[in-house]
PDB file of C-alpha atoms in Angstrom:
ATOM      1  CA  MET K   1     -25.519 -44.627 -84.884  1.00 85.00           C
ATOM      2  CA  LEU K   2     -25.396 -48.427 -84.790  1.00 91.00           C
ATOM      3  CA  ASN K   3     -24.043 -50.672 -87.520  1.00 92.00           C
ATOM      4  CA  ALA K   4     -26.958 -52.817 -88.728  1.00 92.00           C
ATOM      5  CA  GLY K   5     -24.620 -55.708 -89.509  1.00 92.00           C
ATOM      6  CA  PHE K   6     -23.839 -56.145 -85.827  1.00 94.00           C
ATOM      7  CA  TRP K   7     -27.448 -56.569 -84.579  1.00 94.00           C
ATOM      8  CA  ASN K   8     -30.479 -58.807 -84.847  1.00 94.00           C
ATOM      9  CA  ALA K   9     -33.999 -57.379 -84.718  1.00 95.00           C
ATOM     10  CA  ALA K  10     -35.171 -59.163 -81.551  1.00 94.00           C
ATOM     11  CA  LEU K  11     -32.259 -57.951 -79.440  1.00 95.00           C
ATOM     12  CA  LEU K  12     -32.287 -54.466 -80.965  1.00 96.00           C
ATOM     13  CA  ALA K  13     -36.022 -53.987 -80.338  1.00 95.00           C
ATOM     14  CA  ARG K  14     -35.622 -55.043 -76.704  1.00 95.00           C
ATOM     15  CA  GLU K  15     -32.616 -52.741 -76.186  1.00 95.00           C
ATOM     16  CA  VAL K  16     -34.330 -49.736 -77.805  1.00 95.00           C
ATOM     17  CA  ALA K  17     -37.579 -50.307 -75.883  1.00 95.00           C
ATOM     18  CA  THR K  18     -35.648 -50.571 -72.608  1.00 96.00           C
ATOM     19  CA  LEU K  19     -33.690 -47.397 -73.337  1.00 95.00           C
ATOM     20  CA  ASP K  20     -36.887 -45.577 -74.307  1.00 95.00           C
ATOM     21  CA  LEU K  21     -38.576 -46.685 -71.086  1.00 94.00           C
ATOM     22  CA  LEU K  22     -35.602 -45.711 -68.890  1.00 95.00           C
ATOM     23  CA  SER K  23     -35.214 -42.327 -70.620  1.00 95.00           C
ATOM     24  CA  GLY K  24     -38.863 -41.405 -70.286  1.00 95.00           C
ATOM     25  CA  GLY K  25     -39.519 -41.616 -74.016  1.00 94.00           C
ATOM     26  CA  ARG K  26     -36.420 -39.862 -75.337  1.00 93.00           C
ATOM     27  CA  ALA K  27     -34.679 -42.702 -77.164  1.00 92.00           C
ATOM     28  CA  GLU K  28     -33.947 -42.490 -80.857  1.00 89.00           C
ATOM     29  CA  LEU K  29     -32.708 -45.419 -82.914  1.00 90.00           C
ATOM     30  CA  GLY K  30     -29.874 -44.575 -85.296  1.00 88.00           C
ATOM     31  CA  LEU K  31     -28.849 -47.250 -87.800  1.00 87.00           C
ATOM     32  CA  GLY K  32     -26.469 -47.359 -90.711  1.00 86.00           C
ATOM     33  CA  ALA K  33     -25.353 -50.031 -93.136  1.00 85.00           C
ATOM     34  CA  GLY K  34     -21.718 -49.794 -92.044  1.00 87.00           C
ATOM     35  CA  HIS K  35     -19.072 -48.065 -94.108  1.00 83.00           C
ATOM     36  CA  MET K  36     -15.826 -49.023 -92.384  1.00 88.00           C
ATOM     37  CA  LYS K  37     -14.336 -52.372 -93.330  1.00 92.00           C
ATOM     38  CA  SER K  38     -12.008 -52.183 -90.322  1.00 93.00           C
ATOM     39  CA  GLU K  39     -14.992 -52.267 -87.917  1.00 91.00           C
ATOM     40  CA  HIS K  40     -16.223 -55.445 -89.541  1.00 92.00           C
ATOM     41  CA  ASP K  41     -12.755 -56.962 -89.511  1.00 94.00           C
ATOM     42  CA  ASP K  42     -12.316 -56.131 -85.804  1.00 94.00           C
ATOM     43  CA  ALA K  43     -15.657 -57.772 -84.993  1.00 92.00           C
ATOM     44  CA  ALA K  44     -14.945 -60.790 -87.211  1.00 94.00           C
ATOM     45  CA  ILE K  45     -18.041 -60.010 -89.285  1.00 93.00           C
ATOM     46  CA  PRO K  46     -17.772 -60.508 -93.048  1.00 94.00           C
ATOM     47  CA  TRP K  47     -17.503 -57.349 -95.140  1.00 94.00           C
ATOM     48  CA  LEU K  48     -20.388 -57.564 -97.620  1.00 93.00           C
ATOM     49  CA  PRO K  49     -20.930 -55.563-100.805  1.00 92.00           C
ATOM     50  CA  ALA K  50     -22.675 -52.222-100.221  1.00 86.00           C
ATOM     51  CA  THR K  51     -25.919 -53.330-101.857  1.00 84.00           C
ATOM     52  CA  GLN K  52     -26.133 -56.334 -99.538  1.00 89.00           C
ATOM     53  CA  ARG K  53     -25.341 -54.187 -96.475  1.00 89.00           C
ATOM     54  CA  MET K  54     -28.164 -51.839 -97.511  1.00 84.00           C
ATOM     55  CA  GLN K  55     -30.542 -54.785 -97.880  1.00 86.00           C
ATOM     56  CA  ASN K  56     -29.553 -55.967 -94.388  1.00 89.00           C
ATOM     57  CA  LEU K  57     -30.177 -52.454 -93.046  1.00 87.00           C
ATOM     58  CA  GLU K  58     -33.596 -52.328 -94.679  1.00 84.00           C
ATOM     59  CA  ASP K  59     -34.543 -55.767 -93.327  1.00 89.00           C
ATOM     60  CA  LEU K  60     -33.365 -54.882 -89.810  1.00 91.00           C
ATOM     61  CA  LEU K  61     -35.263 -51.573 -89.826  1.00 88.00           C
ATOM     62  CA  LEU K  62     -38.513 -53.151 -90.954  1.00 87.00           C
ATOM     63  CA  GLU K  63     -38.353 -56.060 -88.494  1.00 91.00           C
ATOM     64  CA  THR K  64     -37.232 -53.900 -85.564  1.00 92.00           C
ATOM     65  CA  ARG K  65     -40.016 -51.400 -86.224  1.00 88.00           C
ATOM     66  CA  ARG K  66     -42.540 -54.244 -86.484  1.00 90.00           C
ATOM     67  CA  ARG K  67     -41.417 -55.661 -83.143  1.00 92.00           C
ATOM     68  CA  LEU K  68     -41.455 -52.270 -81.396  1.00 90.00           C
ATOM     69  CA  ASN K  69     -44.991 -51.544 -82.641  1.00 86.00           C
ATOM     70  CA  THR K  70     -46.414 -54.951 -81.716  1.00 85.00           C
ATOM     71  CA  ASP K  71     -48.899 -54.901 -78.853  1.00 84.00           C
ATOM     72  CA  GLY K  72     -47.557 -56.866 -75.926  1.00 85.00           C
ATOM     73  CA  HIS K  73     -43.864 -56.171 -76.688  1.00 82.00           C
ATOM     74  CA  GLU K  74     -41.962 -56.328 -73.409  1.00 89.00           C
ATOM     75  CA  PRO K  75     -40.749 -53.893 -72.382  1.00 92.00           C
ATOM     76  CA  ALA K  76     -43.168 -51.515 -74.068  1.00 91.00           C
ATOM     77  CA  PRO K  77     -41.542 -48.339 -75.433  1.00 93.00           C
ATOM     78  CA  VAL K  78     -42.979 -45.017 -74.273  1.00 93.00           C
ATOM     79  CA  GLN K  79     -42.906 -43.496 -77.773  1.00 91.00           C
ATOM     80  CA  HIS K  80     -45.076 -44.823 -80.572  1.00 86.00           C
ATOM     81  CA  PRO K  81     -43.281 -44.909 -82.916  1.00 85.00           C
ATOM     82  CA  VAL K  82     -39.734 -44.740 -81.607  1.00 88.00           C
ATOM     83  CA  PRO K  83     -37.897 -42.222 -83.846  1.00 86.00           C
ATOM     84  CA  ILE K  84     -35.510 -43.751 -86.365  1.00 84.00           C
ATOM     85  CA  MET K  85     -32.512 -41.981 -87.881  1.00 82.00           C
ATOM     86  CA  VAL K  86     -30.890 -43.669 -90.877  1.00 80.00           C
ATOM     87  CA  GLY K  87     -27.261 -43.042 -91.770  1.00 74.00           C
ATOM     88  CA  ALA K  88     -26.344 -43.644 -95.404  1.00 66.00           C
ATOM     89  CA  LYS K  89     -24.171 -42.202 -98.128  1.00 66.00           C
ATOM     90  CA  SER K  90     -25.998 -40.194-100.744  1.00 56.00           C
ATOM     91  CA  GLU K  91     -26.004 -42.963-103.353  1.00 56.00           C
ATOM     92  CA  PHE K  92     -28.062 -45.160-100.995  1.00 57.00           C
ATOM     93  CA  ARG K  93     -30.267 -42.447 -99.533  1.00 55.00           C
ATOM     94  CA  ARG K  94     -33.183 -42.991-101.898  1.00 55.00           C
ATOM     95  CA  ARG K  95     -33.367 -46.606-100.835  1.00 57.00           C
ATOM     96  CA  ALA K  96     -32.748 -46.193 -97.093  1.00 52.00           C
ATOM     97  CA  VAL K  97     -34.953 -43.232 -96.277  1.00 53.00           C
ATOM     98  CA  PRO K  98     -38.356 -44.604 -97.423  1.00 54.00           C
ATOM     99  CA  THR K  99     -37.749 -47.698 -95.299  1.00 52.00           C
ATOM    100  CA  ALA K 100     -37.298 -45.708 -92.111  1.00 50.00           C
ATOM    101  CA  THR K 101     -39.743 -42.892 -92.756  1.00 49.00           C
ATOM    102  CA  THR K 102     -42.244 -42.299 -89.991  1.00 46.00           C
ATOM    103  CA  PRO K 103     -43.569 -38.930 -88.808  1.00 38.00           C
ATOM    104  CA  CYS K 104     -40.593 -38.578 -86.461  1.00 37.00           C
ATOM    105  CA  SER K 105     -37.798 -40.174 -88.494  1.00 56.00           C
ATOM    106  CA  ARG K 106     -34.885 -38.477 -90.220  1.00 56.00           C
ATOM    107  CA  TRP K 107     -31.847 -39.190 -92.350  1.00 55.00           C
ATOM    108  CA  TRP K 108     -28.252 -38.454 -91.471  1.00 56.00           C
ATOM    109  CA  ARG K 109     -25.795 -38.154 -94.367  1.00 56.00           C
ATOM    110  CA  SER K 110     -22.717 -40.239 -93.673  1.00 54.00           C
ATOM    111  CA  GLY K 111     -19.612 -38.227 -92.935  1.00 57.00           C
ATOM    112  CA  HIS K 112     -21.467 -35.303 -91.360  1.00 53.00           C
ATOM    113  CA  ARG K 113     -21.905 -34.945 -87.640  1.00 55.00           C
ATOM    114  CA  PRO K 114     -25.561 -34.396 -86.683  1.00 53.00           C
ATOM    115  CA  PRO K 115     -26.368 -31.483 -84.387  1.00 49.00           C
ATOM    116  CA  MET K 116     -26.505 -32.725 -80.818  1.00 45.00           C
ATOM    117  CA  PRO K 117     -28.493 -30.604 -78.358  1.00 45.00           C
ATOM    118  CA  PRO K 118     -27.283 -30.538 -74.755  1.00 41.00           C
ATOM    119  CA  LEU K 119     -28.668 -33.348 -72.635  1.00 39.00           C
ATOM    120  CA  SER K 120     -29.953 -32.451 -69.193  1.00 40.00           C
ATOM    121  CA  LEU K 121     -29.200 -35.363 -66.917  1.00 38.00           C
ATOM    122  CA  SER K 122     -30.962 -33.819 -63.908  1.00 39.00           C
ATOM    123  CA  ARG K 123     -34.296 -35.077 -65.200  1.00 40.00           C
ATOM    124  CA  TRP K 124     -33.398 -38.688 -64.493  1.00 37.00           C
ATOM    125  CA  HIS K 125     -30.352 -38.477 -62.233  1.00 38.00           C
ATOM    126  CA  PRO K 126     -31.190 -40.030 -58.810  1.00 41.00           C
ATOM    127  CA  THR K 127     -30.106 -36.915 -56.907  1.00 41.00           C
ATOM    128  CA  GLY K 128     -31.385 -34.436 -59.484  1.00 40.00           C
ATOM    129  CA  SER K 129     -28.056 -32.638 -59.307  1.00 38.00           C
ATOM    130  CA  ALA K 130     -26.364 -33.741 -62.517  1.00 35.00           C
ATOM    131  CA  SER K 131     -24.994 -30.958 -64.682  1.00 35.00           C
ATOM    132  CA  THR K 132     -25.785 -30.523 -68.347  1.00 33.00           C
ATOM    133  CA  CYS K 133     -23.715 -32.778 -70.571  1.00 29.00           C
ATOM    134  CA  CYS K 134     -23.108 -32.606 -74.287  1.00 27.00           C
TER     135      CYS K 134
END
């Protein structure tokens, strides 16, 4: 889950597309508006009111999705669309979820750990001998 306040859409789209390409189409973009003031303070990024952070999240999601779905985007992601998971507290869920909704998108309620299936590294490990990692 990435903090939307720390990214711009051009860089994020390129990073996600690269990860999707390298993983054989298994990347999933997770974005949240940011809920920890200390993270912003540590990164020297201004702590904005929650409504403004949600607006920034919405803007970043829309622009990143637009860039990922544009023909000719380099690198081209394997998945169309790349799945998007939005993290938001319940009071902002109604606003955040419609922005990110695609057939393969989901919402993660802040403060709850999402289920993480085991990841088999042998599929892309150069020797094919990597063990399962979680």
